[in-house]
């Protein structure tokens, strides 16, 4: 399978705990995006990388959120001191380049904060 | 700033009937426009996209969309609905610089009636 993969697929955590999600993009894709999707909403942009450089962060990305793509391949999204409002589906996508190119989405990580 | 409005959070059509999902966009620059589909428990999949050139765009699974600049619309159609078309559909527009993130609408859930 050469698509975008995400791990874990589901995560249940208690409020205040830290969580980390991983995204493995399609190997030749240099752009990697993170989105958050809540029930009844479309994906909301969080951040994106061009290779290892983080080029933009949404205002949705509070100080408790941090994303990395250390070698320009896989990426991690960490949420510190989780809150119930962080419960959502976290989607990762990758593309060959700018928005002209199709973004390929992974299956997502569903986070539930209790 | 770019934005997308999808009219109707739920649309029901009979099997074999015309599918019409409405999307209006706002963009200060000539937009790139997209339709994505999301099946239950799966990631988003690109149906079709408009970048430049022909305003009638054909996509996968028999779907097509027409870019109408004067109406700032990009409605999605399919002549004959199939049960397998039941899913959530997202219209999206590229970001300010056409070179970065994609901004999604809230989605329209399509129900197919037997």
PDB file of N, CA and C in Angstrom, chain A residues 9 31 33 35 37 40-43 45 48 56 91 98-103 105-107, chain B residues 32 34 36 38 41-44 46 49 51 90 94 98-102 104-107:
ATOM      1  N   UNK A   9      -5.113   4.800  14.545  1.00  0.00           N
ATOM      2  CA  UNK A   9      -6.391   5.150  13.907  1.00  0.00           C
ATOM      3  C   UNK A   9      -7.366   5.712  14.932  1.00  0.00           C
ATOM      4  N   UNK A  31       5.121  17.852   0.084  1.00  0.00           N
ATOM      5  CA  UNK A  31       4.233  18.638   0.940  1.00  0.00           C
ATOM      6  C   UNK A  31       3.415  17.707   1.828  1.00  0.00           C
ATOM      7  N   UNK A  33       0.335  17.994   4.937  1.00  0.00           N
ATOM      8  CA  UNK A  33      -0.649  18.862   5.569  1.00  0.00           C
ATOM      9  C   UNK A  33      -1.291  18.144   6.757  1.00  0.00           C
ATOM     10  N   UNK A  35      -4.889  18.483   9.060  1.00  0.00           N
ATOM     11  CA  UNK A  35      -6.207  19.090   9.186  1.00  0.00           C
ATOM     12  C   UNK A  35      -6.891  18.505  10.417  1.00  0.00           C
ATOM     13  N   UNK A  37     -10.892  17.688  11.716  1.00  0.00           N
ATOM     14  CA  UNK A  37     -12.285  17.614  11.280  1.00  0.00           C
ATOM     15  C   UNK A  37     -13.173  17.227  12.462  1.00  0.00           C
ATOM     16  N   UNK A  40     -19.751  17.159  11.516  1.00  0.00           N
ATOM     17  CA  UNK A  40     -20.575  18.111  10.787  1.00  0.00           C
ATOM     18  C   UNK A  40     -19.815  19.255  10.146  1.00  0.00           C
ATOM     19  N   UNK A  41     -18.502  19.164  10.177  1.00  0.00           N
ATOM     20  CA  UNK A  41     -17.672  20.218   9.592  1.00  0.00           C
ATOM     21  C   UNK A  41     -16.732  19.627   8.545  1.00  0.00           C
ATOM     22  N   UNK A  42     -16.275  20.497   7.675  1.00  0.00           N
ATOM     23  CA  UNK A  42     -15.231  20.084   6.756  1.00  0.00           C
ATOM     24  C   UNK A  42     -13.881  20.137   7.431  1.00  0.00           C
ATOM     25  N   UNK A  43     -12.873  19.558   6.806  1.00  0.00           N
ATOM     26  CA  UNK A  43     -11.521  19.634   7.368  1.00  0.00           C
ATOM     27  C   UNK A  43     -11.071  21.074   7.532  1.00  0.00           C
ATOM     28  N   UNK A  45      -7.797  23.472   8.181  1.00  0.00           N
ATOM     29  CA  UNK A  45      -6.349  23.468   8.040  1.00  0.00           C
ATOM     30  C   UNK A  45      -5.668  23.774   9.369  1.00  0.00           C
ATOM     31  N   UNK A  48       1.149  23.085   7.494  1.00  0.00           N
ATOM     32  CA  UNK A  48       1.717  22.273   6.435  1.00  0.00           C
ATOM     33  C   UNK A  48       3.226  22.458   6.321  1.00  0.00           C
ATOM     34  N   UNK A  56       3.407  27.198   7.294  1.00  0.00           N
ATOM     35  CA  UNK A  56       2.265  27.964   7.780  1.00  0.00           C
ATOM     36  C   UNK A  56       1.586  27.219   8.914  1.00  0.00           C
ATOM     37  N   UNK A  91      -6.587  14.644  10.336  1.00  0.00           N
ATOM     38  CA  UNK A  91      -6.303  14.138   9.006  1.00  0.00           C
ATOM     39  C   UNK A  91      -4.953  14.630   8.529  1.00  0.00           C
ATOM     40  N   UNK A  98       2.329  22.457  -4.808  1.00  0.00           N
ATOM     41  CA  UNK A  98       1.321  23.466  -4.507  1.00  0.00           C
ATOM     42  C   UNK A  98      -0.088  22.956  -4.766  1.00  0.00           C
ATOM     43  N   UNK A  99      -1.064  23.789  -4.461  1.00  0.00           N
ATOM     44  CA  UNK A  99      -2.452  23.335  -4.455  1.00  0.00           C
ATOM     45  C   UNK A  99      -2.939  22.878  -5.828  1.00  0.00           C
ATOM     46  N   UNK A 100      -2.190  23.195  -6.870  1.00  0.00           N
ATOM     47  CA  UNK A 100      -2.519  22.660  -8.185  1.00  0.00           C
ATOM     48  C   UNK A 100      -2.540  21.136  -8.170  1.00  0.00           C
ATOM     49  N   UNK A 101      -1.723  20.589  -7.303  1.00  0.00           N
ATOM     50  CA  UNK A 101      -1.592  19.141  -7.247  1.00  0.00           C
ATOM     51  C   UNK A 101      -2.563  18.548  -6.239  1.00  0.00           C
ATOM     52  N   UNK A 102      -3.043  17.356  -6.542  1.00  0.00           N
ATOM     53  CA  UNK A 102      -3.991  16.689  -5.669  1.00  0.00           C
ATOM     54  C   UNK A 102      -3.371  16.387  -4.313  1.00  0.00           C
ATOM     55  N   UNK A 103      -4.154  16.622  -3.271  1.00  0.00           N
ATOM     56  CA  UNK A 103      -3.767  16.196  -1.939  1.00  0.00           C
ATOM     57  C   UNK A 103      -4.357  14.814  -1.700  1.00  0.00           C
ATOM     58  N   UNK A 105      -5.241  12.017   0.979  1.00  0.00           N
ATOM     59  CA  UNK A 105      -5.527  11.999   2.406  1.00  0.00           C
ATOM     60  C   UNK A 105      -5.335  10.606   3.001  1.00  0.00           C
ATOM     61  N   UNK A 106      -4.875  10.601   4.246  1.00  0.00           N
ATOM     62  CA  UNK A 106      -4.858   9.380   5.012  1.00  0.00           C
ATOM     63  C   UNK A 106      -6.213   9.128   5.639  1.00  0.00           C
ATOM     64  N   UNK A 107      -6.368   7.981   6.339  1.00  0.00           N
ATOM     65  CA  UNK A 107      -7.665   7.631   6.921  1.00  0.00           C
ATOM     66  C   UNK A 107      -8.002   8.408   8.180  1.00  0.00           C
TER      67      UNK A 107
ATOM     68  N   UNK B  32      -8.464  27.992  -7.638  1.00  0.00           N
ATOM     69  CA  UNK B  32      -8.490  26.576  -7.947  1.00  0.00           C
ATOM     70  C   UNK B  32      -9.642  26.010  -7.110  1.00  0.00           C
ATOM     71  N   UNK B  34     -12.113  22.478  -6.006  1.00  0.00           N
ATOM     72  CA  UNK B  34     -12.027  21.032  -5.850  1.00  0.00           C
ATOM     73  C   UNK B  34     -13.343  20.492  -5.294  1.00  0.00           C
ATOM     74  N   UNK B  36     -14.184  16.936  -3.132  1.00  0.00           N
ATOM     75  CA  UNK B  36     -13.697  15.710  -2.525  1.00  0.00           C
ATOM     76  C   UNK B  36     -14.897  14.908  -2.019  1.00  0.00           C
ATOM     77  N   UNK B  38     -15.983  11.744   0.797  1.00  0.00           N
ATOM     78  CA  UNK B  38     -15.533  10.987   1.968  1.00  0.00           C
ATOM     79  C   UNK B  38     -16.563   9.909   2.266  1.00  0.00           C
ATOM     80  N   UNK B  41     -15.719   6.190   7.448  1.00  0.00           N
ATOM     81  CA  UNK B  41     -14.487   5.616   8.001  1.00  0.00           C
ATOM     82  C   UNK B  41     -13.326   5.590   7.004  1.00  0.00           C
ATOM     83  N   UNK B  42     -13.383   6.481   6.029  1.00  0.00           N
ATOM     84  CA  UNK B  42     -12.290   6.564   5.063  1.00  0.00           C
ATOM     85  C   UNK B  42     -11.805   8.001   4.938  1.00  0.00           C
ATOM     86  N   UNK B  43     -10.624   8.158   4.357  1.00  0.00           N
ATOM     87  CA  UNK B  43     -10.102   9.486   4.098  1.00  0.00           C
ATOM     88  C   UNK B  43     -10.796  10.129   2.912  1.00  0.00           C
ATOM     89  N   UNK B  44     -10.486  11.380   2.668  1.00  0.00           N
ATOM     90  CA  UNK B  44     -11.075  12.099   1.549  1.00  0.00           C
ATOM     91  C   UNK B  44     -10.416  11.679   0.241  1.00  0.00           C
ATOM     92  N   UNK B  46     -10.172  12.799  -3.957  1.00  0.00           N
ATOM     93  CA  UNK B  46     -10.467  13.842  -4.931  1.00  0.00           C
ATOM     94  C   UNK B  46     -11.395  13.312  -6.019  1.00  0.00           C
ATOM     95  N   UNK B  49     -11.166  18.549 -10.102  1.00  0.00           N
ATOM     96  CA  UNK B  49     -10.628  19.859  -9.763  1.00  0.00           C
ATOM     97  C   UNK B  49     -10.668  20.768 -10.989  1.00  0.00           C
ATOM     98  N   UNK B  51      -8.629  24.100 -12.449  1.00  0.00           N
ATOM     99  CA  UNK B  51      -7.493  25.010 -12.277  1.00  0.00           C
ATOM    100  C   UNK B  51      -7.568  26.114 -13.326  1.00  0.00           C
ATOM    101  N   UNK B  90     -17.342  17.314  -0.180  1.00  0.00           N
ATOM    102  CA  UNK B  90     -16.776  18.590   0.246  1.00  0.00           C
ATOM    103  C   UNK B  90     -16.294  19.387  -0.966  1.00  0.00           C
ATOM    104  N   UNK B  94      -8.684  26.833  -3.235  1.00  0.00           N
ATOM    105  CA  UNK B  94      -7.291  26.991  -2.849  1.00  0.00           C
ATOM    106  C   UNK B  94      -7.107  28.298  -2.082  1.00  0.00           C
ATOM    107  N   UNK B  98      -2.915  30.630  -4.071  1.00  0.00           N
ATOM    108  CA  UNK B  98      -3.104  29.473  -4.949  1.00  0.00           C
ATOM    109  C   UNK B  98      -1.941  28.503  -4.805  1.00  0.00           C
ATOM    110  N   UNK B  99      -1.155  28.693  -3.802  1.00  0.00           N
ATOM    111  CA  UNK B  99       0.068  27.914  -3.680  1.00  0.00           C
ATOM    112  C   UNK B  99       0.164  27.268  -2.317  1.00  0.00           C
ATOM    113  N   UNK B 100      -0.934  27.250  -1.603  1.00  0.00           N
ATOM    114  CA  UNK B 100      -0.817  26.704  -0.268  1.00  0.00           C
ATOM    115  C   UNK B 100      -2.053  25.897   0.109  1.00  0.00           C
ATOM    116  N   UNK B 101      -2.577  26.176   1.249  1.00  0.00           N
ATOM    117  CA  UNK B 101      -3.581  25.294   1.796  1.00  0.00           C
ATOM    118  C   UNK B 101      -4.885  25.363   1.012  1.00  0.00           C
ATOM    119  N   UNK B 102      -5.680  24.323   1.223  1.00  0.00           N
ATOM    120  CA  UNK B 102      -7.014  24.261   0.638  1.00  0.00           C
ATOM    121  C   UNK B 102      -8.026  24.535   1.740  1.00  0.00           C
ATOM    122  N   UNK B 104     -11.861  24.128   2.945  1.00  0.00           N
ATOM    123  CA  UNK B 104     -12.994  23.254   2.682  1.00  0.00           C
ATOM    124  C   UNK B 104     -14.303  23.874   3.144  1.00  0.00           C
ATOM    125  N   UNK B 105     -15.382  23.517   2.447  1.00  0.00           N
ATOM    126  CA  UNK B 105     -16.713  23.813   2.934  1.00  0.00           C
ATOM    127  C   UNK B 105     -17.102  22.832   4.030  1.00  0.00           C
ATOM    128  N   UNK B 106     -18.313  23.009   4.561  1.00  0.00           N
ATOM    129  CA  UNK B 106     -18.739  22.181   5.689  1.00  0.00           C
ATOM    130  C   UNK B 106     -19.233  20.810   5.260  1.00  0.00           C
ATOM    131  N   UNK B 107     -19.433  20.636   3.973  1.00  0.00           N
ATOM    132  CA  UNK B 107     -19.820  19.322   3.490  1.00  0.00           C
ATOM    133  C   UNK B 107     -21.310  19.163   3.273  1.00  0.00           C
TER     134      UNK B 107
END
